[in-house]
Short mmCIF file of C-alpha atoms in Angstrom, two decimals:
data_model
loop_
_atom_site.label_atom_id
_atom_site.label_comp_id
_atom_site.label_asym_id
_atom_site.label_seq_id
_atom_site.Cartn_x
_atom_site.Cartn_y
_atom_site.Cartn_z
CA UNK A 1 -11.36 9.69 8.59
CA UNK A 2 -9.00 7.48 6.59
CA UNK A 3 -8.77 7.99 2.84
CA UNK A 4 -8.86 5.27 0.20
CA UNK A 5 -5.41 4.31 -1.13
CA UNK A 6 -4.39 1.34 -3.24
CA UNK A 7 -2.83 -1.60 -1.38
CA UNK A 8 -3.43 -0.06 2.05
CA UNK A 9 -5.13 -2.18 4.73
CA UNK A 10 -8.62 -1.44 6.08
CA UNK A 11 -11.02 -2.96 8.58
CA UNK A 12 -14.71 -3.25 7.75
CA UNK A 13 -15.30 -0.28 10.04
CA UNK A 14 -12.76 1.79 8.07
CA UNK A 15 -14.51 0.95 4.79
CA UNK A 16 -17.91 1.79 6.27
CA UNK A 17 -16.61 5.18 7.40
CA UNK A 18 -15.33 5.97 3.90
CA UNK A 19 -18.45 4.97 1.96
CA UNK A 20 -21.35 5.23 4.42
CA UNK A 21 -20.17 6.77 7.68
CA UNK A 22 -22.47 9.77 7.52
CA UNK A 23 -25.73 7.82 7.12
CA UNK A 24 -25.55 4.55 9.09
CA UNK A 25 -23.98 3.22 12.27
CA UNK A 26 -21.40 0.45 12.08
CA UNK A 27 -21.88 -2.69 14.19
CA UNK A 28 -18.99 -5.13 14.33
CA UNK A 29 -19.95 -8.64 13.20
CA UNK A 30 -23.50 -7.64 12.27
CA UNK A 31 -25.45 -5.73 9.65
CA UNK A 32 -24.54 -5.07 6.05
CA UNK A 33 -21.12 -3.48 6.59
CA UNK A 34 -20.12 -5.66 9.52
CA UNK A 35 -20.90 -9.05 7.98
CA UNK A 36 -21.82 -9.15 4.28
CA UNK A 37 -19.41 -9.87 1.43
CA UNK A 38 -21.35 -7.78 -1.09
CA UNK A 39 -22.38 -4.29 -0.02
CA UNK A 40 -24.28 -1.79 -2.15
CA UNK A 41 -23.08 1.78 -1.58
CA UNK A 42 -26.04 3.97 -0.52
CA UNK A 43 -27.30 6.64 -2.93
CA UNK A 44 -25.01 5.44 -5.72
CA UNK A 45 -26.72 3.38 -8.39
CA UNK A 46 -24.88 0.14 -9.19
CA UNK A 47 -21.83 0.94 -7.05
CA UNK A 48 -20.68 -1.86 -4.72
CA UNK A 49 -18.00 -2.92 -2.27
CA UNK A 50 -16.76 -6.53 -2.37
CA UNK A 51 -15.19 -8.00 0.77
CA UNK A 52 -13.36 -11.13 -0.41
CA UNK A 53 -11.39 -13.76 1.48
CA UNK A 54 -9.26 -15.92 -0.83
CA UNK A 55 -7.25 -19.07 -0.29
CA UNK A 56 -9.98 -21.40 0.92
CA UNK A 57 -12.77 -23.60 -0.42
CA UNK A 58 -16.20 -22.18 0.38
CA UNK A 59 -19.76 -23.38 0.68
CA UNK A 60 -18.87 -27.02 0.11
CA UNK A 61 -17.99 -26.56 -3.58
CA UNK A 62 -14.66 -27.26 -5.26
CA UNK A 63 -13.88 -23.68 -6.21
CA UNK A 64 -11.16 -21.31 -5.06
CA UNK A 65 -11.19 -17.56 -5.39
CA UNK A 66 -7.82 -16.26 -6.56
CA UNK A 67 -5.99 -13.54 -8.46
CA UNK A 68 -3.66 -14.22 -11.39
CA UNK A 69 -0.45 -12.36 -12.13
CA UNK A 70 -2.36 -10.33 -14.74
CA UNK A 71 -4.80 -9.12 -12.10
CA UNK A 72 -7.77 -11.34 -13.00
CA UNK A 73 -9.96 -12.21 -10.02
CA UNK A 74 -11.92 -15.47 -10.03
CA UNK A 75 -14.85 -14.90 -7.69
CA UNK A 76 -18.11 -16.55 -6.68
CA UNK A 77 -21.35 -14.94 -5.56
CA UNK A 78 -23.45 -15.94 -2.57
CA UNK A 79 -24.81 -19.49 -2.68
CA UNK A 80 -28.43 -18.33 -2.97
CA UNK A 81 -27.76 -16.44 -6.22
CA UNK A 82 -29.07 -17.87 -9.49
CA UNK A 83 -28.12 -16.64 -12.96
CA UNK A 84 -31.38 -14.67 -13.15
CA UNK A 85 -31.09 -13.05 -9.73
CA UNK A 86 -31.40 -9.22 -10.06
CA UNK A 87 -28.09 -8.67 -8.26
CA UNK A 88 -26.29 -11.12 -10.54
CA UNK A 89 -27.75 -9.46 -13.63
CA UNK A 90 -26.40 -6.14 -12.36
CA UNK A 91 -22.93 -7.66 -12.07
CA UNK A 92 -23.11 -9.28 -15.52
CA UNK A 93 -23.98 -5.90 -17.05
CA UNK A 94 -21.54 -3.91 -14.93
CA UNK A 95 -20.04 -1.03 -16.93
CA UNK A 96 -16.78 -0.01 -15.27
CA UNK A 97 -16.73 3.30 -17.19
CA UNK A 98 -19.95 4.40 -15.46
CA UNK A 99 -20.10 2.52 -12.15
CA UNK A 100 -17.65 1.19 -9.58
CA UNK A 101 -17.05 -2.06 -7.73
CA UNK A 102 -14.36 -1.66 -5.05
CA UNK A 103 -12.44 -4.79 -4.05
CA UNK A 104 -11.19 -5.34 -0.49
CA UNK A 105 -9.28 -8.61 -0.17
CA UNK A 106 -7.60 -10.77 2.46
CA UNK A 107 -6.41 -14.37 2.84
CA UNK A 108 -8.07 -17.00 5.00
CA UNK A 109 -7.33 -15.33 8.35
CA UNK A 110 -10.68 -13.82 9.28
CA UNK A 111 -9.16 -11.62 11.97
CA UNK A 112 -6.87 -9.70 9.62
CA UNK A 113 -7.81 -6.46 7.82
CA UNK A 114 -8.54 -6.27 4.11
CA UNK A 115 -6.20 -4.87 1.44
CA UNK A 116 -7.79 -2.39 -0.98
CA UNK A 117 -7.10 -3.73 -4.48
CA UNK A 118 -8.88 -1.08 -6.57
CA UNK A 119 -11.87 -1.21 -8.91
CA UNK A 120 -13.20 -4.14 -10.94
CA UNK A 121 -14.31 -4.60 -14.55
CA UNK A 122 -16.46 -7.54 -15.68
CA UNK A 123 -14.74 -10.13 -17.87
CA UNK A 124 -17.03 -13.18 -17.90
CA UNK A 125 -19.28 -15.48 -15.90
CA UNK A 126 -19.84 -19.21 -16.12
CA UNK A 127 -23.21 -19.61 -17.84
CA UNK A 128 -23.51 -23.26 -16.75
CA UNK A 129 -23.08 -22.80 -12.99
CA UNK A 130 -25.29 -21.10 -10.42
CA UNK A 131 -25.93 -21.04 -6.67
CA UNK A 132 -23.29 -19.65 -6.53
CA UNK A 133 -22.50 -17.93 -9.85
CA UNK A 134 -18.83 -17.87 -10.87
CA UNK A 135 -17.31 -14.64 -12.24
CA UNK A 136 -14.03 -13.36 -13.59
CA UNK A 137 -13.15 -9.71 -12.99
CA UNK A 138 -10.22 -7.56 -14.10
CA UNK A 139 -8.58 -5.40 -11.46
CA UNK A 140 -8.34 -2.06 -13.26
CA UNK A 141 -5.72 -0.64 -10.90
CA UNK A 142 -3.59 -3.77 -10.83
CA UNK A 143 0.18 -3.38 -10.89
CA UNK A 144 2.10 -6.66 -10.94
CA UNK A 145 5.26 -4.80 -9.89
CA UNK A 146 3.63 -3.62 -6.66
CA UNK A 147 4.82 -5.75 -3.71
CA UNK A 148 1.43 -6.94 -2.45
CA UNK A 149 1.76 -9.29 0.50
CA UNK A 150 -0.58 -12.00 1.76
CA UNK A 151 -2.04 -12.76 -1.69
CA UNK A 152 -2.27 -16.24 -3.16
CA UNK A 153 -1.54 -15.80 -6.86
CA UNK A 154 -2.46 -18.46 -9.40
CA UNK A 155 0.13 -17.88 -12.13
CA UNK A 156 0.40 -21.34 -13.64
CA UNK A 157 -1.62 -20.94 -16.84
CA UNK A 158 -0.94 -17.34 -17.80
CA UNK A 159 2.83 -17.67 -17.53
CA UNK A 160 3.21 -20.81 -19.64
CA UNK A 161 4.96 -20.05 -22.93
CA UNK A 162 4.99 -22.30 -25.97
CA UNK A 163 8.58 -23.43 -26.49
CA UNK A 164 8.17 -22.98 -30.25
CA UNK A 165 7.57 -19.24 -29.88
CA UNK A 166 10.72 -17.29 -30.70
CA UNK A 167 11.62 -14.32 -28.55
CA UNK A 168 12.00 -10.72 -29.74
CA UNK A 169 9.78 -11.05 -32.78
CA UNK A 170 6.59 -9.67 -34.33
CA UNK A 171 4.26 -11.74 -36.49
CA UNK A 172 2.05 -9.83 -38.92
CA UNK A 173 -1.56 -10.97 -39.29
CA UNK A 174 -4.62 -9.83 -41.20
CA UNK A 175 -7.02 -7.26 -39.76
CA UNK A 176 -9.87 -8.71 -37.68
CA UNK A 177 -13.27 -8.79 -39.33
CA UNK A 178 -15.39 -5.76 -38.33
CA UNK A 179 -18.35 -6.78 -36.20
CA UNK A 180 -20.90 -5.21 -33.94
CA UNK A 181 -20.05 -5.14 -30.26
CA UNK A 182 -21.82 -7.93 -28.41
CA UNK A 183 -22.30 -7.70 -24.69
CA UNK A 184 -21.22 -10.37 -22.22
CA UNK A 185 -20.28 -13.24 -24.53
CA UNK A 186 -16.68 -13.73 -23.36
CA UNK A 187 -15.46 -17.22 -22.50
CA UNK A 188 -15.21 -17.89 -18.75
CA UNK A 189 -11.73 -19.33 -19.38
CA UNK A 190 -10.44 -16.06 -20.84
CA UNK A 191 -6.90 -15.32 -19.72
CA UNK A 192 -6.30 -11.82 -21.10
CA UNK A 193 -8.89 -9.07 -21.50
CA UNK A 194 -7.69 -5.49 -21.84
CA UNK A 195 -9.58 -2.39 -20.77
CA UNK A 196 -9.13 1.19 -21.96
CA UNK A 197 -8.72 2.64 -18.49
CA UNK A 198 -6.15 0.02 -17.53
CA UNK A 199 -4.08 -0.06 -20.70
CA UNK A 200 -3.76 3.64 -21.39
CA UNK A 201 -1.82 4.05 -18.15
CA UNK A 202 0.48 1.08 -18.76
CA UNK A 203 3.55 2.99 -19.90
CA UNK A 204 5.93 0.04 -19.70
CA UNK A 205 3.75 -2.13 -21.93
CA UNK A 206 3.38 0.67 -24.48
CA UNK A 207 7.11 1.35 -24.59
CA UNK A 208 7.90 -2.35 -25.01
CA UNK A 209 5.60 -2.53 -28.02
CA UNK A 210 7.10 0.61 -29.54
CA UNK A 211 10.65 -0.71 -29.20
CA UNK A 212 9.65 -3.99 -30.82
CA UNK A 213 8.01 -2.16 -33.74
CA UNK A 214 11.01 0.18 -34.02
CA UNK A 215 13.40 -2.74 -34.54
CA UNK A 216 10.96 -4.48 -36.88
CA UNK A 217 10.61 -1.34 -39.01
CA UNK A 218 14.36 -0.88 -39.29
CA UNK A 219 14.88 -4.54 -40.20
CA UNK A 220 12.21 -4.38 -42.92
CA UNK A 221 13.87 -1.34 -44.51
CA UNK A 222 17.25 -3.06 -44.32
CA UNK A 223 15.86 -6.18 -46.02
CA UNK A 224 14.47 -3.94 -48.78
CA UNK A 225 17.95 -2.58 -49.42
CA UNK A 226 17.28 0.79 -47.75
CA UNK A 227 19.82 0.79 -44.94
CA UNK A 228 20.12 4.53 -45.50
CA UNK A 229 16.47 4.97 -44.49
CA UNK A 230 16.70 2.47 -41.63
CA UNK A 231 19.43 4.61 -40.10
CA UNK A 232 17.11 7.64 -40.13
CA UNK A 233 14.13 6.07 -38.32
CA UNK A 234 13.33 8.07 -35.17
CA UNK A 235 11.56 6.93 -31.99
CA UNK A 236 9.58 10.16 -31.81
CA UNK A 237 7.66 9.47 -28.59
CA UNK A 238 10.97 9.02 -26.74
CA UNK A 239 12.78 11.96 -28.33
CA UNK A 240 9.86 14.41 -28.17
CA UNK A 241 7.26 12.88 -25.87
CA UNK A 242 3.67 11.90 -26.60
CA UNK A 243 2.48 15.13 -28.17
CA UNK A 244 3.44 14.49 -31.79
CA UNK A 245 0.41 12.32 -32.60
CA UNK A 246 2.54 9.31 -33.55
CA UNK A 247 5.31 7.19 -32.01
CA UNK A 248 7.80 6.38 -34.79
CA UNK A 249 8.95 8.51 -37.71
CA UNK A 250 9.86 6.10 -40.51
CA UNK A 251 9.86 5.83 -44.30
CA UNK A 252 8.28 3.92 -47.14
CA UNK A 253 10.68 2.11 -49.45
CA UNK A 254 10.54 5.00 -51.93
CA UNK A 255 11.78 7.40 -49.25
CA UNK A 256 8.46 9.14 -48.56
CA UNK A 257 7.58 9.70 -44.89
CA UNK A 258 5.65 7.11 -42.87
CA UNK A 259 4.28 7.90 -39.40
CA UNK A 260 3.61 4.94 -37.12
CA UNK A 261 1.39 4.95 -34.05
CA UNK A 262 1.82 1.80 -31.93
CA UNK A 263 -0.89 0.35 -29.69
CA UNK A 264 0.07 -2.66 -27.57
CA UNK A 265 -2.02 -4.95 -25.37
CA UNK A 266 -1.57 -8.40 -23.89
CA UNK A 267 -5.10 -9.25 -24.95
CA UNK A 268 -6.33 -10.80 -28.16
CA UNK A 269 -6.94 -9.37 -31.60
CA UNK A 270 -10.31 -7.85 -30.61
CA UNK A 271 -9.14 -6.18 -27.38
CA UNK A 272 -10.01 -2.51 -26.96
CA UNK A 273 -7.27 0.12 -27.00
CA UNK A 274 -7.05 3.84 -26.34
CA UNK A 275 -6.73 6.55 -29.01
CA UNK A 276 -6.15 10.19 -28.10
CA UNK A 277 -7.82 13.10 -29.94
CA UNK A 278 -4.34 14.22 -31.02
CA UNK A 279 -3.55 10.85 -32.58
CA UNK A 280 -6.92 10.74 -34.30
CA UNK A 281 -6.45 14.22 -35.75
CA UNK A 282 -2.94 13.44 -36.95
CA UNK A 283 -4.16 10.33 -38.78
CA UNK A 284 -6.78 12.42 -40.57
CA UNK A 285 -4.31 15.15 -41.54
CA UNK A 286 -1.68 12.66 -42.78
CA UNK A 287 -3.92 9.88 -44.09
CA UNK A 288 -1.58 9.05 -46.98
CA UNK A 289 1.41 8.48 -44.72
CA UNK A 290 -0.06 7.18 -41.45
CA UNK A 291 -0.22 3.64 -40.09
CA UNK A 292 -1.54 2.28 -36.82
CA UNK A 293 0.50 -0.74 -35.76
CA UNK A 294 -1.76 -2.76 -33.48
CA UNK A 295 0.35 -5.15 -31.38
CA UNK A 296 -1.70 -7.78 -29.54
CA UNK A 297 -1.07 -11.00 -27.58
CA UNK A 298 2.16 -9.39 -26.41
CA UNK A 299 4.17 -11.70 -24.14
CA UNK A 300 6.49 -9.64 -21.98
CA UNK A 301 8.88 -12.35 -20.78
CA UNK A 302 9.91 -13.23 -24.36
CA UNK A 303 9.25 -9.78 -25.87
CA UNK A 304 7.07 -11.07 -28.72
CA UNK A 305 3.62 -10.55 -30.14
CA UNK A 306 1.40 -10.37 -33.18
CA UNK A 307 0.30 -7.27 -35.06
CA UNK A 308 -1.83 -5.91 -37.85
CA UNK A 309 -1.75 -2.58 -39.70
CA UNK A 310 -4.44 0.03 -40.24
CA UNK A 311 -3.57 2.64 -42.86
CA UNK A 312 -5.04 6.11 -43.26
CA UNK A 313 -7.55 8.07 -41.21
CA UNK A 314 -8.51 6.16 -38.06
CA UNK A 315 -11.91 7.81 -37.84
CA UNK A 316 -12.84 5.94 -41.03
CA UNK A 317 -11.49 2.58 -39.88
CA UNK A 318 -12.30 2.24 -36.17
CA UNK A 319 -15.42 1.95 -34.04
CA UNK A 320 -14.80 4.87 -31.66
CA UNK A 321 -16.44 5.36 -28.26
CA UNK A 322 -16.02 8.61 -26.26
CA UNK A 323 -14.66 8.03 -22.75
CA UNK A 324 -14.05 11.63 -21.63
CA UNK A 325 -15.55 15.06 -22.33
CA UNK A 326 -14.22 18.60 -22.19
CA UNK A 327 -16.93 20.78 -20.66
CA UNK A 328 -17.76 24.37 -19.85
CA UNK A 329 -20.88 26.41 -19.12
#
């Protein structure tokens, strides 16, 4: 039996063998696995396989399924689906931390195999359109550096940069207003939504944010007349690795220590980000000298973004949600 690997190619029969080969028989061109675009995985609540063909208009509507350079899939359901259809409600309330939707994708050639693109997380749906319902999903395992062939990428909107934005800069903003988490209210035109599971593994993005903050910190000390302190700032996560509980060892203007932890996402000011138990503990133990530098709306091709600061113990300032558990009997 073949195993599931990102960006490998699979026929419908291959996918059936992986997810359902022990319980049902595959029939080419017929049945759930041989024909349907949406397949529920047996004995797994709210787990699905999507077979998607992009690059063509479907069902007589002016709508094209596509993937952007940031790994956002624009997708439509079956034509019979209304906004209140039970299957659609399952998709709208899909929790990618508890359940899985596996995406298999190809272009308009119906004879070619599908490419496995990884798992999906819900971003938004168009609340004004049904039969079919239009969705946006984030590919959690997306890697824009991976040479994926035969994909039609819509990169026009996400890659446009305002000419007035200056490269290699950080703009400080106020903290966002605390608010209760509301489910499924995102705009269908959202361009960047970040997910914990996706962002915590994005080493390049994290390092880019740290380097930007490192230079910003040194420049601020220099402007304050403390070139001596600016020369002593250390990029701790590079020198020592990620175990210290912070990324940058800096100073306040009076010379007292200041520990900076940098969190960077391409998403907006309210995007989720990942905090490790070690970082949380360090912020509690060094509350008087700890700052979280939250870089958001980071634009990689001009190396710029916005940021806000959170000072002190993070457990007192953040709405924390457990995503993993350490267990024993």
